[in-house]
């Protein structure tokens, strides 16, 4: 279905338009299905979560800034597409209002929109830092704030999609590390404040996951290293106990579970979905008989490690 635009510059025409609900829309609003809103729903984990939830019978609204991306997901899954910017308070308020108008409730939020800008703390520009804070942290706050009355009414659930970088710092992406860690703490704060009112809020922290963005990063790494993309994925996940990246559908399955009644007593949890990487002790890698370590001269002696196939 075509994307509904909630961009801020459309404010005047949107607010003044009077809608006469059709019989079909009235029936949709009366449907006693759970309703989820997914930000960053046009690609990757967001799109996979839309497909998973739709397969489980949820009504789904996918939100993103790119009309083509969210419309494509809507066409494939039967979700409703809405064009909106998570960094805009008015867009998030209108997203919530549109969802409630169409479906009558909001039972779940999936806070998946995120961006990364490379740079250490001393290298990041104000613009890049502010962009990550706006999308990765302020955006989730704005949507949660707008949706909370409906989530309380529905005893709803929120899932923040953070990153393994929220748990352990990754070199060269200080702003991403900080904002994703902040998202995890925001979810815990919401659980503490609104758990007594029936709202659950949890975080998933994916490791390397096959998404469009990850494919692009691996392609750049592969070109720089003189290898192909699959070899880049293998190298990046060499110390992951599962020895591979996740499929986006695998992360989506965890998100769907957290939204469901099967996770009714799971609240304020931060769950790694990283193939076991969180359990690996870096200082012990050199003693692992499955790992071969040498040195390579790249701006000074640097360990060059290679895993021996299991």
PDB file of C-alpha atoms in Angstrom:
ATOM      1  CA  UNK A   1       0.000   0.000   0.000  1.00  0.00           C
ATOM      2  CA  UNK A   2       1.224   3.565  -0.605  1.00  0.00           C
ATOM      3  CA  UNK A   3       3.111   5.268   2.153  1.00  0.00           C
ATOM      4  CA  UNK A   4       1.328   7.833   4.281  1.00  0.00           C
ATOM      5  CA  UNK A   5       3.487  10.927   4.691  1.00  0.00           C
ATOM      6  CA  UNK A   6       3.775  12.574   8.095  1.00  0.00           C
ATOM      7  CA  UNK A   7       6.628  14.911   7.313  1.00  0.00           C
ATOM      8  CA  UNK A   8       6.707  18.123   9.307  1.00  0.00           C
ATOM      9  CA  UNK A   9       6.364  20.330   6.237  1.00  0.00           C
ATOM     10  CA  UNK A  10       3.019  18.643   5.473  1.00  0.00           C
ATOM     11  CA  UNK A  11       1.636  19.757   8.844  1.00  0.00           C
ATOM     12  CA  UNK A  12      -0.970  22.255   7.671  1.00  0.00           C
ATOM     13  CA  UNK A  13      -2.646  20.059   5.084  1.00  0.00           C
ATOM     14  CA  UNK A  14      -2.577  16.997   7.323  1.00  0.00           C
ATOM     15  CA  UNK A  15      -4.034  18.670  10.405  1.00  0.00           C
ATOM     16  CA  UNK A  16      -6.922  20.304   8.553  1.00  0.00           C
ATOM     17  CA  UNK A  17      -8.016  17.281   6.546  1.00  0.00           C
ATOM     18  CA  UNK A  18     -11.275  15.705   7.666  1.00  0.00           C
ATOM     19  CA  UNK A  19     -11.566  11.953   7.294  1.00  0.00           C
ATOM     20  CA  UNK A  20     -14.786  10.040   6.918  1.00  0.00           C
ATOM     21  CA  UNK A  21     -13.891   6.454   7.855  1.00  0.00           C
ATOM     22  CA  UNK A  22     -14.947   3.940   5.259  1.00  0.00           C
ATOM     23  CA  UNK A  23     -16.650   0.733   6.243  1.00  0.00           C
ATOM     24  CA  UNK A  24     -13.359  -1.069   5.623  1.00  0.00           C
ATOM     25  CA  UNK A  25     -11.462   1.289   7.950  1.00  0.00           C
ATOM     26  CA  UNK A  26     -14.098   0.925  10.667  1.00  0.00           C
ATOM     27  CA  UNK A  27     -13.692  -2.833  10.459  1.00  0.00           C
ATOM     28  CA  UNK A  28      -9.908  -2.517  10.666  1.00  0.00           C
ATOM     29  CA  UNK A  29     -10.127  -0.386  13.806  1.00  0.00           C
ATOM     30  CA  UNK A  30     -12.444  -2.920  15.412  1.00  0.00           C
ATOM     31  CA  UNK A  31     -10.148  -5.866  14.650  1.00  0.00           C
ATOM     32  CA  UNK A  32      -8.943  -7.251  18.008  1.00  0.00           C
ATOM     33  CA  UNK A  33      -5.392  -7.786  16.824  1.00  0.00           C
ATOM     34  CA  UNK A  34      -2.224  -6.562  18.470  1.00  0.00           C
ATOM     35  CA  UNK A  35      -0.751  -3.486  16.808  1.00  0.00           C
ATOM     36  CA  UNK A  36       2.973  -2.721  16.535  1.00  0.00           C
ATOM     37  CA  UNK A  37       4.828   0.342  15.280  1.00  0.00           C
ATOM     38  CA  UNK A  38       8.327  -0.258  13.879  1.00  0.00           C
ATOM     39  CA  UNK A  39      10.731   2.606  13.233  1.00  0.00           C
ATOM     40  CA  UNK A  40      13.461   2.038  10.688  1.00  0.00           C
ATOM     41  CA  UNK A  41      11.007  -0.401   9.147  1.00  0.00           C
ATOM     42  CA  UNK A  42      12.116  -0.070   5.540  1.00  0.00           C
ATOM     43  CA  UNK A  43      15.169  -2.328   5.625  1.00  0.00           C
ATOM     44  CA  UNK A  44      17.160  -4.830   7.644  1.00  0.00           C
ATOM     45  CA  UNK A  45      15.998  -5.894  11.083  1.00  0.00           C
ATOM     46  CA  UNK A  46      13.003  -3.541  10.953  1.00  0.00           C
ATOM     47  CA  UNK A  47      11.717  -5.045   7.710  1.00  0.00           C
ATOM     48  CA  UNK A  48      12.352  -8.578   8.981  1.00  0.00           C
ATOM     49  CA  UNK A  49      10.443  -7.807  12.181  1.00  0.00           C
ATOM     50  CA  UNK A  50       7.515  -6.491  10.154  1.00  0.00           C
ATOM     51  CA  UNK A  51       7.396  -9.755   8.202  1.00  0.00           C
ATOM     52  CA  UNK A  52       7.651 -11.863  11.362  1.00  0.00           C
ATOM     53  CA  UNK A  53       4.920  -9.980  13.222  1.00  0.00           C
ATOM     54  CA  UNK A  54       2.604  -9.973  10.233  1.00  0.00           C
ATOM     55  CA  UNK A  55       3.119 -13.725   9.982  1.00  0.00           C
ATOM     56  CA  UNK A  56       2.007 -13.996  13.607  1.00  0.00           C
ATOM     57  CA  UNK A  57      -1.158 -12.011  12.967  1.00  0.00           C
ATOM     58  CA  UNK A  58      -0.133  -8.553  14.184  1.00  0.00           C
ATOM     59  CA  UNK A  59      -1.206  -5.323  12.557  1.00  0.00           C
ATOM     60  CA  UNK A  60       2.032  -3.487  11.770  1.00  0.00           C
ATOM     61  CA  UNK A  61       2.940   0.098  10.944  1.00  0.00           C
ATOM     62  CA  UNK A  62       6.397   0.529   9.415  1.00  0.00           C
ATOM     63  CA  UNK A  63       7.900   3.988   9.692  1.00  0.00           C
ATOM     64  CA  UNK A  64      10.889   5.472   7.906  1.00  0.00           C
ATOM     65  CA  UNK A  65      12.144   8.539   6.086  1.00  0.00           C
ATOM     66  CA  UNK A  66      12.352   6.898   2.654  1.00  0.00           C
ATOM     67  CA  UNK A  67       8.955   6.383   1.010  1.00  0.00           C
ATOM     68  CA  UNK A  68      10.202   3.745  -1.419  1.00  0.00           C
ATOM     69  CA  UNK A  69      11.672   1.558   1.325  1.00  0.00           C
ATOM     70  CA  UNK A  70       8.682   1.534   3.669  1.00  0.00           C
ATOM     71  CA  UNK A  71       6.238   1.141   0.767  1.00  0.00           C
ATOM     72  CA  UNK A  72       8.169  -1.880  -0.472  1.00  0.00           C
ATOM     73  CA  UNK A  73       7.975  -3.532   2.957  1.00  0.00           C
ATOM     74  CA  UNK A  74       4.280  -2.687   3.184  1.00  0.00           C
ATOM     75  CA  UNK A  75       3.631  -4.243  -0.220  1.00  0.00           C
ATOM     76  CA  UNK A  76       5.485  -7.412   0.751  1.00  0.00           C
ATOM     77  CA  UNK A  77       3.989  -7.852   4.208  1.00  0.00           C
ATOM     78  CA  UNK A  78       0.625  -6.107   4.271  1.00  0.00           C
ATOM     79  CA  UNK A  79       1.850  -3.599   6.838  1.00  0.00           C
ATOM     80  CA  UNK A  80       0.860   0.064   6.791  1.00  0.00           C
ATOM     81  CA  UNK A  81       3.645   2.395   5.625  1.00  0.00           C
ATOM     82  CA  UNK A  82       4.143   5.832   7.141  1.00  0.00           C
ATOM     83  CA  UNK A  83       6.844   8.294   6.091  1.00  0.00           C
ATOM     84  CA  UNK A  84       8.119  10.098   9.186  1.00  0.00           C
ATOM     85  CA  UNK A  85      11.327  11.296  10.813  1.00  0.00           C
ATOM     86  CA  UNK A  86      11.927   9.868  14.296  1.00  0.00           C
ATOM     87  CA  UNK A  87      13.861  12.999  15.251  1.00  0.00           C
ATOM     88  CA  UNK A  88      10.736  15.134  14.793  1.00  0.00           C
ATOM     89  CA  UNK A  89       8.407  15.351  17.807  1.00  0.00           C
ATOM     90  CA  UNK A  90       5.483  16.373  15.603  1.00  0.00           C
ATOM     91  CA  UNK A  91       6.093  13.451  13.251  1.00  0.00           C
ATOM     92  CA  UNK A  92       6.105  10.998  16.154  1.00  0.00           C
ATOM     93  CA  UNK A  93       2.900  12.465  17.592  1.00  0.00           C
ATOM     94  CA  UNK A  94       1.239  12.194  14.203  1.00  0.00           C
ATOM     95  CA  UNK A  95       2.552   8.647  13.730  1.00  0.00           C
ATOM     96  CA  UNK A  96       0.894   7.626  16.991  1.00  0.00           C
ATOM     97  CA  UNK A  97      -2.325   9.434  16.115  1.00  0.00           C
ATOM     98  CA  UNK A  98      -2.430   7.846  12.652  1.00  0.00           C
ATOM     99  CA  UNK A  99      -1.878   4.361  14.089  1.00  0.00           C
ATOM    100  CA  UNK A 100      -4.600   4.741  16.709  1.00  0.00           C
ATOM    101  CA  UNK A 101      -6.981   6.174  14.116  1.00  0.00           C
ATOM    102  CA  UNK A 102      -6.434   3.203  11.840  1.00  0.00           C
ATOM    103  CA  UNK A 103      -6.261   0.360  14.356  1.00  0.00           C
ATOM    104  CA  UNK A 104      -7.604   1.665  17.647  1.00  0.00           C
ATOM    105  CA  UNK A 105      -4.627   0.770  19.812  1.00  0.00           C
ATOM    106  CA  UNK A 106      -0.863   0.429  20.105  1.00  0.00           C
ATOM    107  CA  UNK A 107       0.375  -2.752  21.786  1.00  0.00           C
ATOM    108  CA  UNK A 108       4.040  -2.662  20.863  1.00  0.00           C
ATOM    109  CA  UNK A 109       6.879  -0.438  19.716  1.00  0.00           C
ATOM    110  CA  UNK A 110      10.044  -1.589  17.980  1.00  0.00           C
ATOM    111  CA  UNK A 111      12.614   1.207  18.175  1.00  0.00           C
ATOM    112  CA  UNK A 112      14.860   0.154  15.328  1.00  0.00           C
ATOM    113  CA  UNK A 113      15.813   3.372  13.518  1.00  0.00           C
ATOM    114  CA  UNK A 114      19.512   4.072  13.841  1.00  0.00           C
ATOM    115  CA  UNK A 115      22.482   5.622  12.106  1.00  0.00           C
ATOM    116  CA  UNK A 116      26.236   5.391  12.556  1.00  0.00           C
ATOM    117  CA  UNK A 117      28.889   7.997  11.862  1.00  0.00           C
ATOM    118  CA  UNK A 118      32.522   6.943  12.176  1.00  0.00           C
ATOM    119  CA  UNK A 119      34.868   8.746  14.495  1.00  0.00           C
ATOM    120  CA  UNK A 120      36.440   8.705  17.927  1.00  0.00           C
ATOM    121  CA  UNK A 121      35.436  11.332  20.505  1.00  0.00           C
ATOM    122  CA  UNK A 122      38.206  13.602  19.280  1.00  0.00           C
ATOM    123  CA  UNK A 123      37.286  13.190  15.629  1.00  0.00           C
ATOM    124  CA  UNK A 124      33.489  13.455  15.549  1.00  0.00           C
ATOM    125  CA  UNK A 125      32.007  16.693  14.282  1.00  0.00           C
ATOM    126  CA  UNK A 126      29.146  18.369  16.141  1.00  0.00           C
ATOM    127  CA  UNK A 127      26.933  17.567  13.162  1.00  0.00           C
ATOM    128  CA  UNK A 128      27.678  13.829  13.224  1.00  0.00           C
ATOM    129  CA  UNK A 129      27.351  13.589  17.005  1.00  0.00           C
ATOM    130  CA  UNK A 130      24.025  15.435  16.993  1.00  0.00           C
ATOM    131  CA  UNK A 131      22.702  13.321  14.123  1.00  0.00           C
ATOM    132  CA  UNK A 132      23.351  10.102  16.051  1.00  0.00           C
ATOM    133  CA  UNK A 133      21.878  11.469  19.275  1.00  0.00           C
ATOM    134  CA  UNK A 134      18.776  12.679  17.413  1.00  0.00           C
ATOM    135  CA  UNK A 135      18.102   9.408  15.597  1.00  0.00           C
ATOM    136  CA  UNK A 136      19.424   6.781  17.999  1.00  0.00           C
ATOM    137  CA  UNK A 137      18.326   8.253  21.328  1.00  0.00           C
ATOM    138  CA  UNK A 138      16.048  11.286  21.059  1.00  0.00           C
ATOM    139  CA  UNK A 139      13.893   9.589  18.407  1.00  0.00           C
ATOM    140  CA  UNK A 140      13.040   6.584  20.619  1.00  0.00           C
ATOM    141  CA  UNK A 141      12.274   8.952  23.503  1.00  0.00           C
ATOM    142  CA  UNK A 142       9.919  11.034  21.367  1.00  0.00           C
ATOM    143  CA  UNK A 143       7.972   8.035  20.098  1.00  0.00           C
ATOM    144  CA  UNK A 144       7.738   6.406  23.516  1.00  0.00           C
ATOM    145  CA  UNK A 145       6.516   9.647  25.079  1.00  0.00           C
ATOM    146  CA  UNK A 146       3.804  10.032  22.465  1.00  0.00           C
ATOM    147  CA  UNK A 147       2.711   6.385  22.650  1.00  0.00           C
ATOM    148  CA  UNK A 148       2.817   5.832  26.429  1.00  0.00           C
ATOM    149  CA  UNK A 149      -0.874   6.550  27.137  1.00  0.00           C
ATOM    150  CA  UNK A 150      -1.827   3.874  24.602  1.00  0.00           C
ATOM    151  CA  UNK A 151       0.824   1.425  25.799  1.00  0.00           C
ATOM    152  CA  UNK A 152      -0.394   1.806  29.381  1.00  0.00           C
ATOM    153  CA  UNK A 153      -3.976   1.207  28.276  1.00  0.00           C
ATOM    154  CA  UNK A 154      -2.919  -1.931  26.362  1.00  0.00           C
ATOM    155  CA  UNK A 155      -0.325  -3.183  28.884  1.00  0.00           C
ATOM    156  CA  UNK A 156       2.034  -2.953  25.949  1.00  0.00           C
ATOM    157  CA  UNK A 157       5.651  -3.781  25.264  1.00  0.00           C
ATOM    158  CA  UNK A 158       8.602  -1.831  23.882  1.00  0.00           C
ATOM    159  CA  UNK A 159      11.755  -3.274  22.319  1.00  0.00           C
ATOM    160  CA  UNK A 160      14.765  -1.064  21.723  1.00  0.00           C
ATOM    161  CA  UNK A 161      17.113  -2.346  19.040  1.00  0.00           C
ATOM    162  CA  UNK A 162      20.569  -1.375  20.270  1.00  0.00           C
ATOM    163  CA  UNK A 163      23.796  -3.149  19.310  1.00  0.00           C
ATOM    164  CA  UNK A 164      26.610  -5.254  20.663  1.00  0.00           C
ATOM    165  CA  UNK A 165      28.378  -1.878  20.661  1.00  0.00           C
ATOM    166  CA  UNK A 166      26.087  -0.876  23.541  1.00  0.00           C
ATOM    167  CA  UNK A 167      27.739  -3.549  25.695  1.00  0.00           C
ATOM    168  CA  UNK A 168      31.392  -3.266  24.697  1.00  0.00           C
ATOM    169  CA  UNK A 169      33.011  -0.277  23.072  1.00  0.00           C
ATOM    170  CA  UNK A 170      33.968  -0.615  19.426  1.00  0.00           C
ATOM    171  CA  UNK A 171      36.925   1.447  18.239  1.00  0.00           C
ATOM    172  CA  UNK A 172      36.191   4.435  16.049  1.00  0.00           C
ATOM    173  CA  UNK A 173      32.421   4.765  16.580  1.00  0.00           C
ATOM    174  CA  UNK A 174      32.207   6.608  19.911  1.00  0.00           C
ATOM    175  CA  UNK A 175      28.898   8.303  19.153  1.00  0.00           C
ATOM    176  CA  UNK A 176      27.230   5.066  18.086  1.00  0.00           C
ATOM    177  CA  UNK A 177      28.548   3.240  21.163  1.00  0.00           C
ATOM    178  CA  UNK A 178      27.265   5.979  23.457  1.00  0.00           C
ATOM    179  CA  UNK A 179      23.822   6.417  21.902  1.00  0.00           C
ATOM    180  CA  UNK A 180      23.106   2.693  21.709  1.00  0.00           C
ATOM    181  CA  UNK A 181      24.156   2.258  25.335  1.00  0.00           C
ATOM    182  CA  UNK A 182      21.877   5.185  26.137  1.00  0.00           C
ATOM    183  CA  UNK A 183      18.987   3.437  24.378  1.00  0.00           C
ATOM    184  CA  UNK A 184      19.456   0.371  26.575  1.00  0.00           C
ATOM    185  CA  UNK A 185      19.353   2.522  29.700  1.00  0.00           C
ATOM    186  CA  UNK A 186      16.290   4.367  28.422  1.00  0.00           C
ATOM    187  CA  UNK A 187      14.498   1.017  28.126  1.00  0.00           C
ATOM    188  CA  UNK A 188      15.455   0.116  31.694  1.00  0.00           C
ATOM    189  CA  UNK A 189      14.249   3.492  32.954  1.00  0.00           C
ATOM    190  CA  UNK A 190      10.908   3.017  31.205  1.00  0.00           C
ATOM    191  CA  UNK A 191      10.593  -0.467  32.723  1.00  0.00           C
ATOM    192  CA  UNK A 192      11.217   0.911  36.212  1.00  0.00           C
ATOM    193  CA  UNK A 193       8.863   3.880  35.812  1.00  0.00           C
ATOM    194  CA  UNK A 194       6.025   2.205  33.920  1.00  0.00           C
ATOM    195  CA  UNK A 195       6.334  -1.474  34.808  1.00  0.00           C
ATOM    196  CA  UNK A 196       3.886  -0.940  37.692  1.00  0.00           C
ATOM    197  CA  UNK A 197       1.390   0.267  35.063  1.00  0.00           C
ATOM    198  CA  UNK A 198       1.812  -2.858  32.953  1.00  0.00           C
ATOM    199  CA  UNK A 199       4.347  -1.649  30.374  1.00  0.00           C
ATOM    200  CA  UNK A 200       7.391  -3.769  29.569  1.00  0.00           C
ATOM    201  CA  UNK A 201      10.556  -2.364  27.962  1.00  0.00           C
ATOM    202  CA  UNK A 202      13.520  -4.480  26.863  1.00  0.00           C
ATOM    203  CA  UNK A 203      16.557  -4.173  24.618  1.00  0.00           C
ATOM    204  CA  UNK A 204      18.126  -6.474  22.053  1.00  0.00           C
ATOM    205  CA  UNK A 205      21.799  -6.038  21.187  1.00  0.00           C
ATOM    206  CA  UNK A 206      22.530  -7.660  17.821  1.00  0.00           C
ATOM    207  CA  UNK A 207      26.050  -8.474  16.725  1.00  0.00           C
ATOM    208  CA  UNK A 208      26.945  -8.592  13.048  1.00  0.00           C
ATOM    209  CA  UNK A 209      23.688  -9.179  11.188  1.00  0.00           C
ATOM    210  CA  UNK A 210      23.178  -9.531   7.447  1.00  0.00           C
ATOM    211  CA  UNK A 211      21.405  -6.308   6.549  1.00  0.00           C
ATOM    212  CA  UNK A 212      21.774  -3.826   3.739  1.00  0.00           C
ATOM    213  CA  UNK A 213      23.878  -1.553   5.964  1.00  0.00           C
ATOM    214  CA  UNK A 214      26.115  -4.410   7.119  1.00  0.00           C
ATOM    215  CA  UNK A 215      26.570  -5.609   3.544  1.00  0.00           C
ATOM    216  CA  UNK A 216      27.766  -2.135   2.602  1.00  0.00           C
ATOM    217  CA  UNK A 217      30.203  -2.011   5.532  1.00  0.00           C
ATOM    218  CA  UNK A 218      31.519  -5.467   4.718  1.00  0.00           C
ATOM    219  CA  UNK A 219      31.886  -4.496   1.084  1.00  0.00           C
ATOM    220  CA  UNK A 220      34.038  -1.499   2.036  1.00  0.00           C
ATOM    221  CA  UNK A 221      36.100  -3.636   4.424  1.00  0.00           C
ATOM    222  CA  UNK A 222      36.522  -6.298   1.759  1.00  0.00           C
ATOM    223  CA  UNK A 223      37.690  -3.802  -0.851  1.00  0.00           C
ATOM    224  CA  UNK A 224      40.184  -2.286   1.593  1.00  0.00           C
ATOM    225  CA  UNK A 225      41.485  -5.725   2.609  1.00  0.00           C
ATOM    226  CA  UNK A 226      41.626  -7.328  -0.835  1.00  0.00           C
ATOM    227  CA  UNK A 227      39.067 -10.017  -0.016  1.00  0.00           C
ATOM    228  CA  UNK A 228      35.452 -10.631  -0.987  1.00  0.00           C
ATOM    229  CA  UNK A 229      32.415  -9.781   1.117  1.00  0.00           C
ATOM    230  CA  UNK A 230      31.808 -13.301   2.393  1.00  0.00           C
ATOM    231  CA  UNK A 231      35.412 -13.513   3.543  1.00  0.00           C
ATOM    232  CA  UNK A 232      34.912 -10.170   5.298  1.00  0.00           C
ATOM    233  CA  UNK A 233      31.897 -11.536   7.169  1.00  0.00           C
ATOM    234  CA  UNK A 234      33.903 -14.628   8.111  1.00  0.00           C
ATOM    235  CA  UNK A 235      36.763 -12.509   9.419  1.00  0.00           C
ATOM    236  CA  UNK A 236      34.453 -10.191  11.368  1.00  0.00           C
ATOM    237  CA  UNK A 237      32.774 -13.146  13.080  1.00  0.00           C
ATOM    238  CA  UNK A 238      35.896 -15.274  13.515  1.00  0.00           C
ATOM    239  CA  UNK A 239      35.680 -15.154  17.326  1.00  0.00           C
ATOM    240  CA  UNK A 240      31.912 -15.444  17.551  1.00  0.00           C
ATOM    241  CA  UNK A 241      31.156 -18.887  19.024  1.00  0.00           C
ATOM    242  CA  UNK A 242      28.494 -19.413  16.343  1.00  0.00           C
ATOM    243  CA  UNK A 243      31.133 -18.506  13.703  1.00  0.00           C
ATOM    244  CA  UNK A 244      28.735 -16.571  11.471  1.00  0.00           C
ATOM    245  CA  UNK A 245      26.652 -13.402  11.325  1.00  0.00           C
ATOM    246  CA  UNK A 246      22.983 -13.461  12.228  1.00  0.00           C
ATOM    247  CA  UNK A 247      20.196 -13.426   9.692  1.00  0.00           C
ATOM    248  CA  UNK A 248      17.905 -10.448  10.245  1.00  0.00           C
ATOM    249  CA  UNK A 249      15.023 -12.886  10.748  1.00  0.00           C
ATOM    250  CA  UNK A 250      16.832 -14.391  13.751  1.00  0.00           C
ATOM    251  CA  UNK A 251      16.936 -11.016  15.482  1.00  0.00           C
ATOM    252  CA  UNK A 252      13.316 -10.417  14.481  1.00  0.00           C
ATOM    253  CA  UNK A 253      12.304 -13.671  16.197  1.00  0.00           C
ATOM    254  CA  UNK A 254      13.739 -12.428  19.503  1.00  0.00           C
ATOM    255  CA  UNK A 255      11.986  -9.077  19.116  1.00  0.00           C
ATOM    256  CA  UNK A 256       8.672 -10.771  18.359  1.00  0.00           C
ATOM    257  CA  UNK A 257       9.068 -12.987  21.415  1.00  0.00           C
ATOM    258  CA  UNK A 258       9.737  -9.984  23.650  1.00  0.00           C
ATOM    259  CA  UNK A 259       6.585  -8.308  22.347  1.00  0.00           C
ATOM    260  CA  UNK A 260       4.498 -11.405  22.970  1.00  0.00           C
ATOM    261  CA  UNK A 261       2.720 -12.663  26.080  1.00  0.00           C
ATOM    262  CA  UNK A 262       5.279 -15.480  26.213  1.00  0.00           C
ATOM    263  CA  UNK A 263       7.724 -12.881  27.572  1.00  0.00           C
ATOM    264  CA  UNK A 264       5.186 -11.408  30.005  1.00  0.00           C
ATOM    265  CA  UNK A 265       7.614 -11.482  32.963  1.00  0.00           C
ATOM    266  CA  UNK A 266      10.633 -10.241  31.011  1.00  0.00           C
ATOM    267  CA  UNK A 267      11.177  -6.562  31.758  1.00  0.00           C
ATOM    268  CA  UNK A 268      14.223  -4.251  31.735  1.00  0.00           C
ATOM    269  CA  UNK A 269      16.289  -6.995  30.099  1.00  0.00           C
ATOM    270  CA  UNK A 270      19.225  -6.312  27.782  1.00  0.00           C
ATOM    271  CA  UNK A 271      19.589  -9.363  25.571  1.00  0.00           C
ATOM    272  CA  UNK A 272      22.645  -9.972  23.358  1.00  0.00           C
ATOM    273  CA  UNK A 273      21.727 -11.536  20.023  1.00  0.00           C
ATOM    274  CA  UNK A 274      25.322 -11.949  18.950  1.00  0.00           C
ATOM    275  CA  UNK A 275      26.023 -15.652  18.562  1.00  0.00           C
ATOM    276  CA  UNK A 276      27.733 -15.746  21.950  1.00  0.00           C
ATOM    277  CA  UNK A 277      30.318 -13.023  21.369  1.00  0.00           C
ATOM    278  CA  UNK A 278      29.505 -11.351  24.692  1.00  0.00           C
ATOM    279  CA  UNK A 279      30.883 -14.425  26.491  1.00  0.00           C
ATOM    280  CA  UNK A 280      34.285 -14.390  24.777  1.00  0.00           C
ATOM    281  CA  UNK A 281      37.185 -13.180  26.933  1.00  0.00           C
ATOM    282  CA  UNK A 282      39.559 -11.236  24.627  1.00  0.00           C
ATOM    283  CA  UNK A 283      42.538 -11.825  26.886  1.00  0.00           C
ATOM    284  CA  UNK A 284      42.147 -15.593  26.550  1.00  0.00           C
ATOM    285  CA  UNK A 285      41.955 -15.728  22.759  1.00  0.00           C
ATOM    286  CA  UNK A 286      45.724 -16.204  22.436  1.00  0.00           C
ATOM    287  CA  UNK A 287      45.457 -19.401  24.506  1.00  0.00           C
ATOM    288  CA  UNK A 288      42.676 -20.918  22.412  1.00  0.00           C
ATOM    289  CA  UNK A 289      44.155 -23.901  20.501  1.00  0.00           C
ATOM    290  CA  UNK A 290      41.747 -23.175  17.635  1.00  0.00           C
ATOM    291  CA  UNK A 291      43.332 -19.749  17.041  1.00  0.00           C
ATOM    292  CA  UNK A 292      46.645 -19.035  15.327  1.00  0.00           C
ATOM    293  CA  UNK A 293      48.293 -15.709  16.194  1.00  0.00           C
ATOM    294  CA  UNK A 294      51.154 -13.980  14.422  1.00  0.00           C
ATOM    295  CA  UNK A 295      52.226 -10.379  13.917  1.00  0.00           C
ATOM    296  CA  UNK A 296      51.803  -8.049  10.981  1.00  0.00           C
ATOM    297  CA  UNK A 297      53.569  -4.706  10.577  1.00  0.00           C
ATOM    298  CA  UNK A 298      50.782  -2.169  10.136  1.00  0.00           C
ATOM    299  CA  UNK A 299      51.916   1.081  11.769  1.00  0.00           C
ATOM    300  CA  UNK A 300      53.844  -1.002  14.303  1.00  0.00           C
ATOM    301  CA  UNK A 301      53.532  -4.584  15.566  1.00  0.00           C
ATOM    302  CA  UNK A 302      49.892  -5.627  15.454  1.00  0.00           C
ATOM    303  CA  UNK A 303      48.520  -9.096  16.219  1.00  0.00           C
ATOM    304  CA  UNK A 304      47.271 -10.934  13.157  1.00  0.00           C
ATOM    305  CA  UNK A 305      44.871 -13.658  14.233  1.00  0.00           C
ATOM    306  CA  UNK A 306      43.356 -16.509  12.292  1.00  0.00           C
ATOM    307  CA  UNK A 307      40.879 -19.084  13.469  1.00  0.00           C
ATOM    308  CA  UNK A 308      41.517 -22.722  12.684  1.00  0.00           C
ATOM    309  CA  UNK A 309      38.354 -24.298  11.231  1.00  0.00           C
ATOM    310  CA  UNK A 310      36.425 -26.416  13.713  1.00  0.00           C
TER     311      UNK A 310
END
